[in-house]
Amino acid sequence: MKFLKIIIIIIFCTSNYNYAQEYHTDKKLNSKETIKKELQFPTNNPDNILVVDNVYGSINVEGYNGSKVVVEVVKRVYADTKEELEKGKREIGVKTAQKESALYVYLDSPYSHFDDETGMFEHREFNFHSRRSYKHRKKRMYKYRLDFKIKIPKNTSIDVKAVNKGEVVVENVHGKLLIAHNINGPIDLKNVSGKTDVNALNKDINITYAENPTEESWYRSLNGDINIKFKDGLDAVISYKTMNGRFYTNFPLEQTTPKIVKLSKKKKRGVKYKIDSSKHFKIGSGDVHLHFDQLNGDAIVKR
């Protein structure tokens, strides 16, 4: 297979996460527990969405023909002393919530907060925004990880986020929306379809579509490669930003003009415009806009 190679030099952007990365350490004591839960959406609604938030560990989601959401989480705790091990076993857990068409599954810990009204999840080991807390903060003396395996009705949308020491894997899911973010691990979406928003800050993204996206989608990675296999007949406009990466494809491309946005109107100097810094390419009729943002990795788009 011969790929068309395009080299572009532009700027890439940022991440909204600010988690302290945990280091690897061999501990004398450890425990393992399997947590199981069964959930169900109130109705069979096309807007149903599963939201998963994890900090240390993996998330694996599989679509199937059933109606229940089946959750299995392996919890591991590591410590130097029995006292700290028992403390970790008490403090670390998994909670769930439901609001309208959304089901939430998330890490429960003294360092986490889930807002029942908004569905927002936050995790902070210490309150770095308050100087008063500096002298009183206490270091966590145990390590832990949670590995999620979840089965969902295959037409459910997903919003899954992981941070450290784990991968995000999604298989056979065909919801309206696919959101998958992972800070220090890879993202692998297999046989999926839907509007897509993926962000793997430091690792690779691999996606195989069962059906091509029909709505605007985003693919972002700071230091990893993005590998996507679309179906034949892709009709898309591709915007590509990178600093040191390259773009490869075996689809026939047509280069288009950059997007121009009107910012303001001044009486003396006229109208002020902003020209989009990314390169734009059209595949087929260009019906859907696909955004690629990278810094150091390559993008490979193939059929």
CSV table of C-alpha atoms in Angstrom, one decimal:
chain,number,residue,atom,x,y,z
A,1,MET,CA,0.0,0.0,0.0
A,2,LYS,CA,1.5,3.3,-1.0
A,3,PHE,CA,0.7,6.3,1.1
A,4,LEU,CA,0.7,10.0,0.2
A,5,LYS,CA,3.0,11.8,2.6
A,6,ILE,CA,2.4,15.4,3.6
A,7,ILE,CA,4.6,17.3,6.0
A,8,ILE,CA,3.2,20.3,7.9
A,9,ILE,CA,4.6,22.5,10.5
A,10,ILE,CA,2.1,24.3,12.8
A,11,ILE,CA,1.2,24.5,16.5
A,12,PHE,CA,-0.6,22.2,18.8
A,13,CYS,CA,-2.3,22.8,22.0
A,14,THR,CA,-3.1,21.6,25.5
A,15,SER,CA,-4.8,19.4,28.0
A,16,ASN,CA,-7.1,20.3,30.8
A,17,TYR,CA,-5.9,17.6,33.1
A,18,ASN,CA,-3.5,18.2,36.0
A,19,TYR,CA,-3.0,15.0,37.9
A,20,ALA,CA,0.2,14.0,39.7
A,21,GLN,CA,1.6,10.9,38.1
A,22,GLU,CA,2.1,8.0,40.4
A,23,TYR,CA,5.4,6.1,40.3
A,24,HIS,CA,5.9,2.4,40.1
A,25,THR,CA,7.0,0.7,43.3
A,26,ASP,CA,7.1,-2.9,44.6
A,27,LYS,CA,5.1,-3.2,47.8
A,28,LYS,CA,5.4,-5.9,50.4
A,29,LEU,CA,1.6,-6.2,51.0
A,30,ASN,CA,-1.2,-6.1,48.5
A,31,SER,CA,-4.9,-7.0,48.2
A,32,LYS,CA,-7.2,-7.8,45.3
A,33,GLU,CA,-11.0,-7.5,45.2
A,34,THR,CA,-13.5,-7.8,42.4
A,35,ILE,CA,-16.4,-5.4,42.5
A,36,LYS,CA,-19.5,-6.2,40.5
A,37,LYS,CA,-22.6,-4.1,39.7
A,38,GLU,CA,-25.5,-4.3,37.4
A,39,LEU,CA,-27.2,-1.1,36.1
A,40,GLN,CA,-30.0,-0.3,33.7
A,41,PHE,CA,-31.1,2.8,31.8
A,42,PRO,CA,-34.6,3.9,32.7
A,43,THR,CA,-35.7,3.6,29.0
A,44,ASN,CA,-34.3,2.4,25.7
A,45,ASN,CA,-33.3,5.9,24.6
A,46,PRO,CA,-31.0,6.8,21.7
A,47,ASP,CA,-29.5,9.5,24.0
A,48,ASN,CA,-28.4,7.0,26.6
A,49,ILE,CA,-24.8,7.5,27.6
A,50,LEU,CA,-22.4,5.8,30.0
A,51,VAL,CA,-19.8,8.0,31.7
A,52,VAL,CA,-16.7,6.4,33.4
A,53,ASP,CA,-14.0,8.3,35.3
A,54,ASN,CA,-10.9,6.5,36.4
A,55,VAL,CA,-7.5,7.8,37.7
A,56,TYR,CA,-5.2,4.7,38.1
A,57,GLY,CA,-6.0,1.8,35.9
A,58,SER,CA,-7.7,0.7,32.6
A,59,ILE,CA,-11.2,1.0,31.2
A,60,ASN,CA,-12.5,-1.6,28.8
A,61,VAL,CA,-16.0,-1.2,27.4
A,62,GLU,CA,-17.7,-3.7,25.1
A,63,GLY,CA,-21.1,-3.4,23.3
A,64,TYR,CA,-23.5,-6.3,23.3
A,65,ASN,CA,-27.1,-7.2,22.5
A,66,GLY,CA,-28.3,-7.1,26.1
A,67,SER,CA,-30.1,-4.3,27.9
A,68,LYS,CA,-28.2,-4.1,31.2
A,69,VAL,CA,-24.9,-2.3,32.0
A,70,VAL,CA,-22.7,-5.0,33.6
A,71,VAL,CA,-19.8,-3.6,35.6
A,72,GLU,CA,-16.8,-5.5,36.9
A,73,VAL,CA,-13.9,-3.7,38.5
A,74,VAL,CA,-10.7,-5.3,39.9
A,75,LYS,CA,-9.4,-3.3,42.8
A,76,ARG,CA,-5.8,-3.6,43.8
A,77,VAL,CA,-4.2,-1.9,46.8
A,78,TYR,CA,-0.5,-1.9,47.7
A,79,ALA,CA,1.2,-0.8,50.9
A,80,ASP,CA,4.2,-1.3,53.2
A,81,THR,CA,2.2,-1.9,56.3
A,82,LYS,CA,-1.0,-3.7,57.2
A,83,GLU,CA,-2.4,-0.6,58.6
A,84,GLU,CA,-1.9,1.4,55.4
A,85,LEU,CA,-3.2,-1.6,53.3
A,86,GLU,CA,-6.5,-1.7,55.3
A,87,LYS,CA,-6.8,2.1,55.0
A,88,GLY,CA,-6.5,1.8,51.3
A,89,LYS,CA,-9.0,-1.0,51.1
A,90,ARG,CA,-11.5,1.2,53.1
A,91,GLU,CA,-10.9,4.4,51.2
A,92,ILE,CA,-10.8,3.3,47.6
A,93,GLY,CA,-14.0,2.1,45.9
A,94,VAL,CA,-16.4,2.5,43.0
A,95,LYS,CA,-19.7,4.4,43.0
A,96,THR,CA,-22.5,4.8,40.5
A,97,ALA,CA,-25.1,7.4,39.8
A,98,GLN,CA,-28.0,8.0,37.3
A,99,LYS,CA,-29.5,11.2,36.0
A,100,GLU,CA,-32.0,11.2,33.2
A,101,SER,CA,-30.4,9.3,30.3
A,102,ALA,CA,-26.9,9.2,31.8
A,103,LEU,CA,-25.3,6.4,33.9
A,104,TYR,CA,-22.1,7.3,35.8
A,105,VAL,CA,-19.5,4.9,37.1
A,106,TYR,CA,-16.5,6.5,38.9
A,107,LEU,CA,-13.6,6.2,41.4
A,108,ASP,CA,-14.7,6.8,44.9
A,109,SER,CA,-11.8,8.1,47.2
A,110,PRO,CA,-11.0,10.9,49.7
A,111,TYR,CA,-9.4,12.7,46.8
A,112,SER,CA,-12.3,12.6,44.4
A,113,HIS,CA,-15.5,14.5,44.1
A,114,PHE,CA,-18.6,13.8,42.0
A,115,ASP,CA,-21.2,16.5,41.5
A,116,ASP,CA,-24.7,14.8,41.4
A,117,GLU,CA,-26.2,17.9,39.7
A,118,THR,CA,-23.7,18.3,36.8
A,119,GLY,CA,-22.2,14.8,36.6
A,120,MET,CA,-18.7,16.4,36.8
A,121,PHE,CA,-15.9,14.3,38.3
A,122,GLU,CA,-12.8,15.9,39.9
A,123,HIS,CA,-9.7,14.3,41.5
A,124,ARG,CA,-7.1,16.1,43.5
A,125,GLU,CA,-4.6,14.5,45.8
A,126,PHE,CA,-4.0,17.8,47.6
A,127,ASN,CA,-5.6,21.2,47.5
A,128,PHE,CA,-2.8,23.1,45.7
A,129,HIS,CA,-4.9,26.2,45.4
A,130,SER,CA,-4.9,26.9,49.1
A,131,ARG,CA,-1.7,27.9,50.9
A,132,ARG,CA,-3.3,27.2,54.3
A,133,SER,CA,-3.6,23.5,53.4
A,134,TYR,CA,0.1,23.1,52.7
A,135,LYS,CA,1.3,22.4,56.2
A,136,HIS,CA,-1.6,20.1,56.9
A,137,ARG,CA,-1.7,18.0,53.8
A,138,LYS,CA,-0.8,14.3,54.4
A,139,LYS,CA,0.7,12.1,51.8
A,140,ARG,CA,-1.2,8.9,50.8
A,141,MET,CA,1.0,6.0,51.9
A,142,TYR,CA,-0.7,3.3,49.8
A,143,LYS,CA,-0.9,2.7,46.1
A,144,TYR,CA,-4.0,1.5,44.2
A,145,ARG,CA,-5.5,0.8,40.8
A,146,LEU,CA,-8.9,0.0,39.4
A,147,ASP,CA,-9.4,-1.9,36.2
A,148,PHE,CA,-12.9,-1.5,34.7
A,149,LYS,CA,-14.6,-4.0,32.4
A,150,ILE,CA,-18.0,-2.9,31.4
A,151,LYS,CA,-20.6,-4.4,29.0
A,152,ILE,CA,-23.2,-2.0,27.6
A,153,PRO,CA,-26.1,-2.1,25.1
A,154,LYS,CA,-24.2,-1.6,21.8
A,155,ASN,CA,-26.2,1.5,20.7
A,156,THR,CA,-25.2,3.4,23.9
A,157,SER,CA,-23.0,6.5,23.7
A,158,ILE,CA,-19.9,6.7,25.9
A,159,ASP,CA,-17.7,9.2,27.7
A,160,VAL,CA,-14.8,7.5,29.3
A,161,LYS,CA,-11.7,9.0,30.9
A,162,ALA,CA,-8.5,7.5,32.4
A,163,VAL,CA,-5.3,9.1,33.5
A,164,ASN,CA,-2.4,6.8,34.7
A,165,LYS,CA,-1.2,3.2,34.3
A,166,GLY,CA,-3.9,2.0,32.0
A,167,GLU,CA,-5.4,1.8,28.6
A,168,VAL,CA,-8.8,2.6,27.2
A,169,VAL,CA,-10.3,-0.1,25.0
A,170,VAL,CA,-13.8,0.2,23.4
A,171,GLU,CA,-15.2,-2.6,21.2
A,172,ASN,CA,-18.5,-3.0,19.2
A,173,VAL,CA,-20.0,0.3,20.4
A,174,HIS,CA,-22.3,2.2,18.0
A,175,GLY,CA,-23.8,5.1,20.0
A,176,LYS,CA,-24.4,8.6,18.8
A,177,LEU,CA,-21.3,9.9,20.6
A,178,LEU,CA,-17.8,8.3,21.4
A,179,ILE,CA,-15.7,10.3,23.8
A,180,ALA,CA,-12.5,8.6,25.0
A,181,HIS,CA,-9.6,10.5,26.8
A,182,ASN,CA,-6.5,9.0,28.4
A,183,ILE,CA,-3.5,11.0,29.7
A,184,ASN,CA,-0.7,8.5,30.0
A,185,GLY,CA,-2.1,5.5,28.2
A,186,PRO,CA,-3.2,4.4,24.7
A,187,ILE,CA,-6.7,4.5,23.2
A,188,ASP,CA,-8.0,1.6,21.1
A,189,LEU,CA,-11.5,1.7,19.5
A,190,LYS,CA,-12.4,-1.4,17.5
A,191,ASN,CA,-15.5,-1.8,15.3
A,192,VAL,CA,-17.1,1.4,16.4
A,193,SER,CA,-19.3,4.1,14.9
A,194,GLY,CA,-20.5,7.6,16.0
A,195,LYS,CA,-19.4,11.2,16.4
A,196,THR,CA,-15.9,10.9,17.9
A,197,ASP,CA,-13.8,12.9,20.4
A,198,VAL,CA,-10.5,11.2,21.4
A,199,ASN,CA,-7.5,12.6,23.2
A,200,ALA,CA,-4.5,10.5,24.2
A,201,LEU,CA,-1.9,12.9,25.5
A,202,ASN,CA,1.2,10.7,25.5
A,203,LYS,CA,0.3,7.5,23.7
A,204,ASP,CA,-1.1,6.2,20.4
A,205,ILE,CA,-4.7,6.2,19.2
A,206,ASN,CA,-6.0,3.3,17.1
A,207,ILE,CA,-9.5,3.3,15.6
A,208,THR,CA,-11.3,1.0,13.3
A,209,TYR,CA,-14.7,2.2,12.2
A,210,ALA,CA,-17.6,-0.1,11.3
A,211,GLU,CA,-19.3,3.0,9.8
A,212,ASN,CA,-17.7,6.3,8.9
A,213,PRO,CA,-18.5,9.4,11.1
A,214,THR,CA,-21.4,11.5,9.8
A,215,GLU,CA,-20.8,14.4,12.3
A,216,GLU,CA,-17.8,16.6,13.1
A,217,SER,CA,-15.1,14.7,15.0
A,218,TRP,CA,-11.8,15.4,16.8
A,219,TYR,CA,-8.6,13.3,17.2
A,220,ARG,CA,-5.9,14.7,19.4
A,221,SER,CA,-2.5,13.4,20.7
A,222,LEU,CA,0.5,15.3,21.9
A,223,ASN,CA,3.3,12.7,21.7
A,224,GLY,CA,1.6,9.6,20.1
A,225,ASP,CA,0.6,8.5,16.6
A,226,ILE,CA,-3.1,8.5,15.4
A,227,ASN,CA,-4.0,5.5,13.2
A,228,ILE,CA,-7.5,5.4,11.8
A,229,LYS,CA,-9.1,2.9,9.4
A,230,PHE,CA,-12.2,4.3,7.7
A,231,LYS,CA,-14.6,2.5,5.5
A,232,ASP,CA,-14.6,3.1,1.7
A,233,GLY,CA,-16.7,6.0,0.6
A,234,LEU,CA,-15.4,8.5,3.2
A,235,ASP,CA,-16.6,12.0,2.5
A,236,ALA,CA,-14.7,14.4,4.7
A,237,VAL,CA,-12.8,17.7,5.1
A,238,ILE,CA,-9.6,17.1,7.2
A,239,SER,CA,-8.0,19.8,9.2
A,240,TYR,CA,-4.5,18.8,10.3
A,241,LYS,CA,-2.2,20.6,12.8
A,242,THR,CA,1.2,19.4,13.9
A,243,MET,CA,4.7,20.6,15.0
A,244,ASN,CA,6.9,17.7,14.2
A,245,GLY,CA,4.6,15.0,12.8
A,246,ARG,CA,3.5,13.8,9.3
A,247,PHE,CA,0.2,12.9,7.7
A,248,TYR,CA,-0.2,9.8,5.6
A,249,THR,CA,-3.2,8.5,3.7
A,250,ASN,CA,-4.1,6.2,0.8
A,251,PHE,CA,-7.3,8.1,0.1
A,252,PRO,CA,-7.2,10.5,-2.8
A,253,LEU,CA,-6.9,14.1,-1.5
A,254,GLU,CA,-7.8,17.5,-2.7
A,255,GLN,CA,-6.2,20.5,-0.9
A,256,THR,CA,-8.7,23.2,0.0
A,257,THR,CA,-8.3,26.8,1.2
A,258,PRO,CA,-8.0,27.5,5.0
A,259,LYS,CA,-11.0,28.6,7.0
A,260,ILE,CA,-11.3,32.4,7.5
A,261,VAL,CA,-13.1,33.7,10.5
A,262,LYS,CA,-14.4,37.3,10.9
A,263,LEU,CA,-13.3,38.6,14.4
A,264,SER,CA,-14.3,42.2,14.5
A,265,LYS,CA,-15.1,45.3,12.5
A,266,LYS,CA,-13.3,48.6,13.0
A,267,LYS,CA,-14.3,51.8,11.4
A,268,LYS,CA,-10.8,53.0,10.4
A,269,ARG,CA,-8.9,49.8,9.7
A,270,GLY,CA,-11.7,47.8,8.2
A,271,VAL,CA,-12.7,44.2,9.1
A,272,LYS,CA,-10.3,42.0,11.1
A,273,TYR,CA,-10.1,38.3,10.1
A,274,LYS,CA,-8.3,35.2,11.5
A,275,ILE,CA,-7.0,32.6,9.1
A,276,ASP,CA,-7.0,29.0,10.4
A,277,SER,CA,-3.4,27.8,10.7
A,278,SER,CA,-4.2,24.2,9.9
A,279,LYS,CA,-3.9,22.5,6.6
A,280,HIS,CA,-7.2,21.5,5.0
A,281,PHE,CA,-7.8,18.5,2.7
A,282,LYS,CA,-11.0,17.1,1.1
A,283,ILE,CA,-11.8,13.4,0.6
A,284,GLY,CA,-14.7,12.7,-1.6
A,285,SER,CA,-17.5,15.3,-1.3
A,286,GLY,CA,-16.3,16.6,2.1
A,287,ASP,CA,-19.5,16.2,4.0
A,288,VAL,CA,-18.1,15.9,7.5
A,289,HIS,CA,-15.2,17.8,9.2
A,290,LEU,CA,-12.5,15.8,10.9
A,291,HIS,CA,-9.9,17.6,13.1
A,292,PHE,CA,-6.4,16.2,13.7
A,293,ASP,CA,-4.3,18.0,16.4
A,294,GLN,CA,-0.8,16.7,17.1
A,295,LEU,CA,2.6,17.8,18.2
A,296,ASN,CA,5.2,15.0,17.7
A,297,GLY,CA,3.3,12.0,16.4
A,298,ASP,CA,2.2,11.0,12.9
A,299,ALA,CA,-1.4,10.6,11.6
A,300,ILE,CA,-2.2,7.6,9.4
A,301,VAL,CA,-5.6,7.7,7.7
A,302,LYS,CA,-6.4,4.6,5.5
A,303,ARG,CA,-9.2,2.6,4.1
